[in-house]
Short mmCIF file of C-alpha atoms in Angstrom, two decimals:
data_model
loop_
_atom_site.label_atom_id
_atom_site.label_comp_id
_atom_site.label_asym_id
_atom_site.label_seq_id
_atom_site.Cartn_x
_atom_site.Cartn_y
_atom_site.Cartn_z
CA MET Q 30 76.49 89.52 92.69
CA ILE Q 31 77.24 86.04 91.91
CA PHE Q 32 80.73 84.41 92.36
CA TYR Q 33 81.55 81.43 90.40
CA ASP Q 34 84.35 79.66 92.39
CA CYS Q 35 86.18 76.32 92.56
CA SER Q 36 87.64 75.64 96.07
CA THR Q 37 90.55 73.53 94.75
CA ALA Q 38 91.86 75.92 92.13
CA PRO Q 39 94.44 78.95 92.57
CA SER Q 40 92.84 81.36 90.18
CA PRO Q 41 89.43 81.62 92.00
CA ARG Q 42 91.22 81.55 95.34
CA ARG Q 43 92.80 84.86 94.49
CA ALA Q 44 89.40 86.41 93.74
CA ARG Q 45 88.15 84.81 96.95
CA MET Q 46 90.66 86.31 99.10
CA PHE Q 47 90.27 89.66 97.39
CA ILE Q 48 86.55 89.54 98.07
CA ALA Q 49 87.00 88.52 101.71
CA GLU Q 50 89.67 91.27 102.36
CA LYS Q 51 87.10 93.82 101.03
CA GLY Q 52 84.41 92.35 103.32
CA ILE Q 53 81.86 92.03 100.45
CA ASP Q 54 78.89 89.50 100.61
CA VAL Q 55 78.36 87.66 97.43
CA GLU Q 56 76.41 84.67 96.38
CA VAL Q 57 78.74 81.69 95.68
CA GLN Q 58 78.38 79.05 93.08
CA GLN Q 59 80.94 76.16 93.02
CA ILE Q 60 82.05 74.85 89.76
CA ASP Q 61 83.51 71.36 89.90
CA LEU Q 62 86.51 71.36 87.50
CA ARG Q 63 87.42 67.76 88.17
CA HIS Q 64 84.05 66.80 86.73
CA ASP Q 65 84.16 69.19 83.82
CA ALA Q 66 81.39 71.44 85.07
CA HIS Q 67 83.36 74.36 83.31
CA ARG Q 68 82.69 72.59 80.00
CA LYS Q 69 78.94 72.25 80.45
CA PRO Q 70 76.74 74.24 78.04
CA GLU Q 71 75.25 76.23 80.80
CA PHE Q 72 78.60 77.48 82.13
CA LEU Q 73 79.94 78.17 78.65
CA ALA Q 74 77.03 80.29 78.03
CA LEU Q 75 78.16 82.49 80.98
CA ASN Q 76 81.86 82.16 80.15
CA PRO Q 77 82.78 80.89 76.68
CA HIS Q 78 86.50 80.57 77.80
CA GLY Q 79 85.38 77.86 80.17
CA THR Q 80 87.45 79.14 83.11
CA VAL Q 81 86.90 80.41 86.78
CA PRO Q 82 86.75 82.68 88.39
CA VAL Q 83 83.67 84.46 87.11
CA LEU Q 84 81.95 87.32 88.97
CA VAL Q 85 78.41 88.42 87.68
CA THR Q 86 78.29 91.99 88.73
CA ASP Q 87 75.12 93.78 90.04
CA GLU Q 88 74.64 95.12 86.52
CA GLY Q 89 74.62 91.55 85.22
CA THR Q 90 78.08 91.64 83.49
CA PRO Q 91 80.11 88.56 83.71
CA LEU Q 92 83.61 89.42 84.44
CA THR Q 93 86.05 86.43 83.56
CA GLU Q 94 89.36 87.54 84.59
CA ASN Q 95 91.06 88.18 88.09
CA ILE Q 96 92.17 91.68 86.99
CA ALA Q 97 88.69 92.71 85.90
CA ILE Q 98 87.15 91.34 89.02
CA ALA Q 99 89.59 93.16 91.26
CA GLY Q 100 89.19 96.26 89.35
CA TYR Q 101 85.43 96.24 89.56
CA LEU Q 102 85.48 95.58 93.29
CA GLU Q 103 88.14 98.23 94.03
CA ALA Q 104 86.07 100.77 92.19
CA MET Q 105 82.93 99.62 94.02
CA CYS Q 106 84.54 99.49 97.51
CA SER Q 107 87.68 101.52 97.85
CA GLU Q 108 88.43 100.46 101.49
CA PRO Q 109 90.61 98.83 102.30
CA PRO Q 110 92.62 99.87 99.18
CA LEU Q 111 94.05 96.67 97.59
CA MET Q 112 95.27 98.27 94.29
CA GLY Q 113 97.16 101.18 95.51
CA VAL Q 114 96.12 104.82 96.41
CA THR Q 115 98.58 106.99 94.58
CA PRO Q 116 99.56 106.88 90.88
CA ASP Q 117 102.87 105.40 91.90
CA GLU Q 118 101.40 102.75 94.23
CA LYS Q 119 98.85 101.63 91.77
CA GLY Q 120 101.61 101.21 89.12
CA LYS Q 121 103.61 99.06 91.35
CA VAL Q 122 100.70 96.93 92.37
CA LEU Q 123 99.95 96.16 88.73
CA MET Q 124 103.54 95.55 88.00
CA TRP Q 125 104.11 93.09 90.82
CA ASN Q 126 100.82 91.29 90.23
CA ALA Q 127 101.85 90.71 86.64
CA ILE Q 128 105.37 89.42 87.59
CA CYS Q 129 103.74 86.85 89.86
CA GLU Q 130 101.15 85.91 87.21
CA PHE Q 131 103.75 85.51 84.45
CA HIS Q 132 106.82 84.15 86.26
CA ALA Q 133 104.97 82.06 88.98
CA GLY Q 134 101.28 81.29 87.83
CA MET Q 135 102.24 80.53 84.23
CA ALA Q 136 105.32 78.57 85.26
CA ILE Q 137 103.36 76.29 87.64
CA ALA Q 138 100.65 75.83 84.88
CA GLU Q 139 103.45 74.86 82.35
CA ALA Q 140 104.92 72.33 84.71
CA LEU Q 141 101.47 70.86 85.82
CA ARG Q 142 99.60 70.84 82.60
CA ASN Q 143 102.44 69.40 80.39
CA SER Q 144 103.34 66.52 82.76
CA THR Q 145 100.25 65.28 84.47
CA PRO Q 146 98.58 62.19 82.77
CA ALA Q 147 95.04 63.33 83.88
CA LEU Q 148 95.50 66.39 81.91
CA LYS Q 149 96.59 64.88 78.83
CA GLY Q 150 95.12 66.90 75.85
CA ARG Q 151 94.34 69.83 78.27
CA ALA Q 152 97.74 71.65 78.39
CA LEU Q 153 95.76 74.97 78.70
CA PRO Q 154 92.91 75.71 80.91
CA GLY Q 155 89.43 76.22 79.61
CA ALA Q 156 87.18 74.67 77.02
CA VAL Q 157 89.68 74.09 74.10
CA ASP Q 158 91.94 71.01 74.05
CA TYR Q 159 95.63 71.42 73.46
CA ALA Q 160 98.38 68.77 73.42
CA GLN Q 161 100.93 68.54 76.13
CA ILE Q 162 104.62 69.48 75.39
CA PRO Q 163 106.94 67.80 78.00
CA ALA Q 164 109.72 70.32 77.44
CA LEU Q 165 107.46 73.04 78.72
CA ALA Q 166 107.02 71.25 81.94
CA GLU Q 167 110.77 71.18 82.50
CA ARG Q 168 110.97 74.80 81.52
CA GLY Q 169 108.20 75.69 84.02
CA ILE Q 170 110.11 74.19 86.76
CA LEU Q 171 113.19 76.27 85.90
CA ARG Q 172 111.01 79.53 85.52
CA LEU Q 173 109.58 78.85 88.98
CA GLY Q 174 113.02 78.67 90.56
CA ARG Q 175 114.04 81.94 88.99
CA PHE Q 176 110.77 83.47 90.40
CA PHE Q 177 111.64 82.45 93.96
CA ASP Q 178 114.93 84.21 93.53
CA LYS Q 179 113.26 87.49 92.38
CA LEU Q 180 110.80 87.29 95.07
CA GLU Q 181 113.39 87.00 97.88
CA ALA Q 182 115.25 89.87 96.41
CA ARG Q 183 112.25 92.10 96.45
CA LEU Q 184 111.12 91.05 99.92
CA THR Q 185 114.50 91.52 101.42
CA GLU Q 186 114.10 95.30 100.68
CA SER Q 187 110.31 95.58 100.96
CA ALA Q 188 107.66 94.55 103.54
CA PHE Q 189 105.16 93.60 100.87
CA LEU Q 190 105.59 93.16 97.03
CA ALA Q 191 104.26 96.66 96.13
CA GLY Q 192 105.57 98.55 99.14
CA ASP Q 193 104.63 98.86 102.79
CA ASP Q 194 101.05 97.72 102.51
CA PHE Q 195 99.25 94.44 101.71
CA THR Q 196 97.83 94.57 98.24
CA MET Q 197 96.46 92.36 95.41
CA ALA Q 198 99.99 91.66 94.34
CA ASP Q 199 100.71 89.85 97.58
CA ILE Q 200 97.47 87.88 97.14
CA THR Q 201 98.63 86.74 93.75
CA GLY Q 202 102.16 85.97 94.89
CA PHE Q 203 100.96 84.13 97.87
CA VAL Q 204 98.43 81.97 96.16
CA PHE Q 205 100.99 80.84 93.58
CA CYS Q 206 103.76 80.18 96.08
CA ASP Q 207 101.27 77.99 98.10
CA PHE Q 208 100.03 76.13 94.92
CA ALA Q 209 103.71 75.42 93.78
CA ARG Q 210 103.29 72.35 95.99
CA ILE Q 211 101.20 70.83 93.16
CA VAL Q 212 104.42 70.46 91.24
CA LYS Q 213 106.60 69.55 94.34
CA GLN Q 214 108.14 73.12 94.58
CA GLY Q 215 108.01 75.69 97.24
CA ILE Q 216 109.92 78.68 98.76
CA PRO Q 217 113.44 77.50 99.32
CA GLU Q 218 114.37 77.04 103.00
CA GLY Q 219 117.04 79.64 102.76
CA ASN Q 220 114.77 82.52 101.53
CA ALA Q 221 114.07 83.87 104.95
CA ALA Q 222 112.37 87.14 103.90
CA SER Q 223 109.99 85.27 101.51
CA ARG Q 224 109.16 82.67 104.00
CA ALA Q 225 108.33 85.21 106.69
CA TRP Q 226 106.16 87.21 104.12
CA PHE Q 227 104.33 84.00 103.30
CA GLU Q 228 103.58 83.06 106.89
CA LYS Q 229 102.44 86.66 107.42
CA ILE Q 230 99.78 86.34 104.81
CA LYS Q 231 98.98 82.87 105.60
CA ALA Q 232 97.78 84.14 109.05
CA ARG Q 233 95.30 86.51 107.50
CA PRO Q 234 91.62 85.25 107.71
CA SER Q 235 91.18 85.49 104.04
CA ALA Q 236 94.03 82.99 103.32
CA GLY Q 237 92.06 80.29 105.09
CA LEU Q 238 89.06 80.55 102.74
#
């Protein structure tokens, strides 16, 4: 397998942590987003969307979405389980993963991509240009604040997002909580349960990759 990564971006970090938690060895190719390597013809031939991560499977299939990469690796290597074991667990993992993507990841992307001068004309990731909309940046910050409230409410009653065990949902939530610093946001100081959860995941070896 070949994993197309970018060490500075949150989305490939999610896949990188998942791969590390599984203990799977893959060949790694770094894609320098800052110098538009994701827009080069050779990369677009692999992923026409112009985004990372990409995992090229042993069968030669390029998987271009985190959920697809995680699903493939979980099916290939079931231990340790990161997407739940029972039907109920699997449902909760996918639900909380989606909540973190929509309410945290997309909120940060709205705030960052619609306010950063260096991203003018690139309000969405990938190979297609879109104009910035400043109002979306303001909305992104509001959405992120509400996500932190939701996160605290959940972690006050649960050790991890999907239940008693660490899963893919925690990887997604952790990565976006950490990346929120790019828009000068973070878990509020008073959110004790969320901050304890964050530090617990930060101590895992995969989080340092």
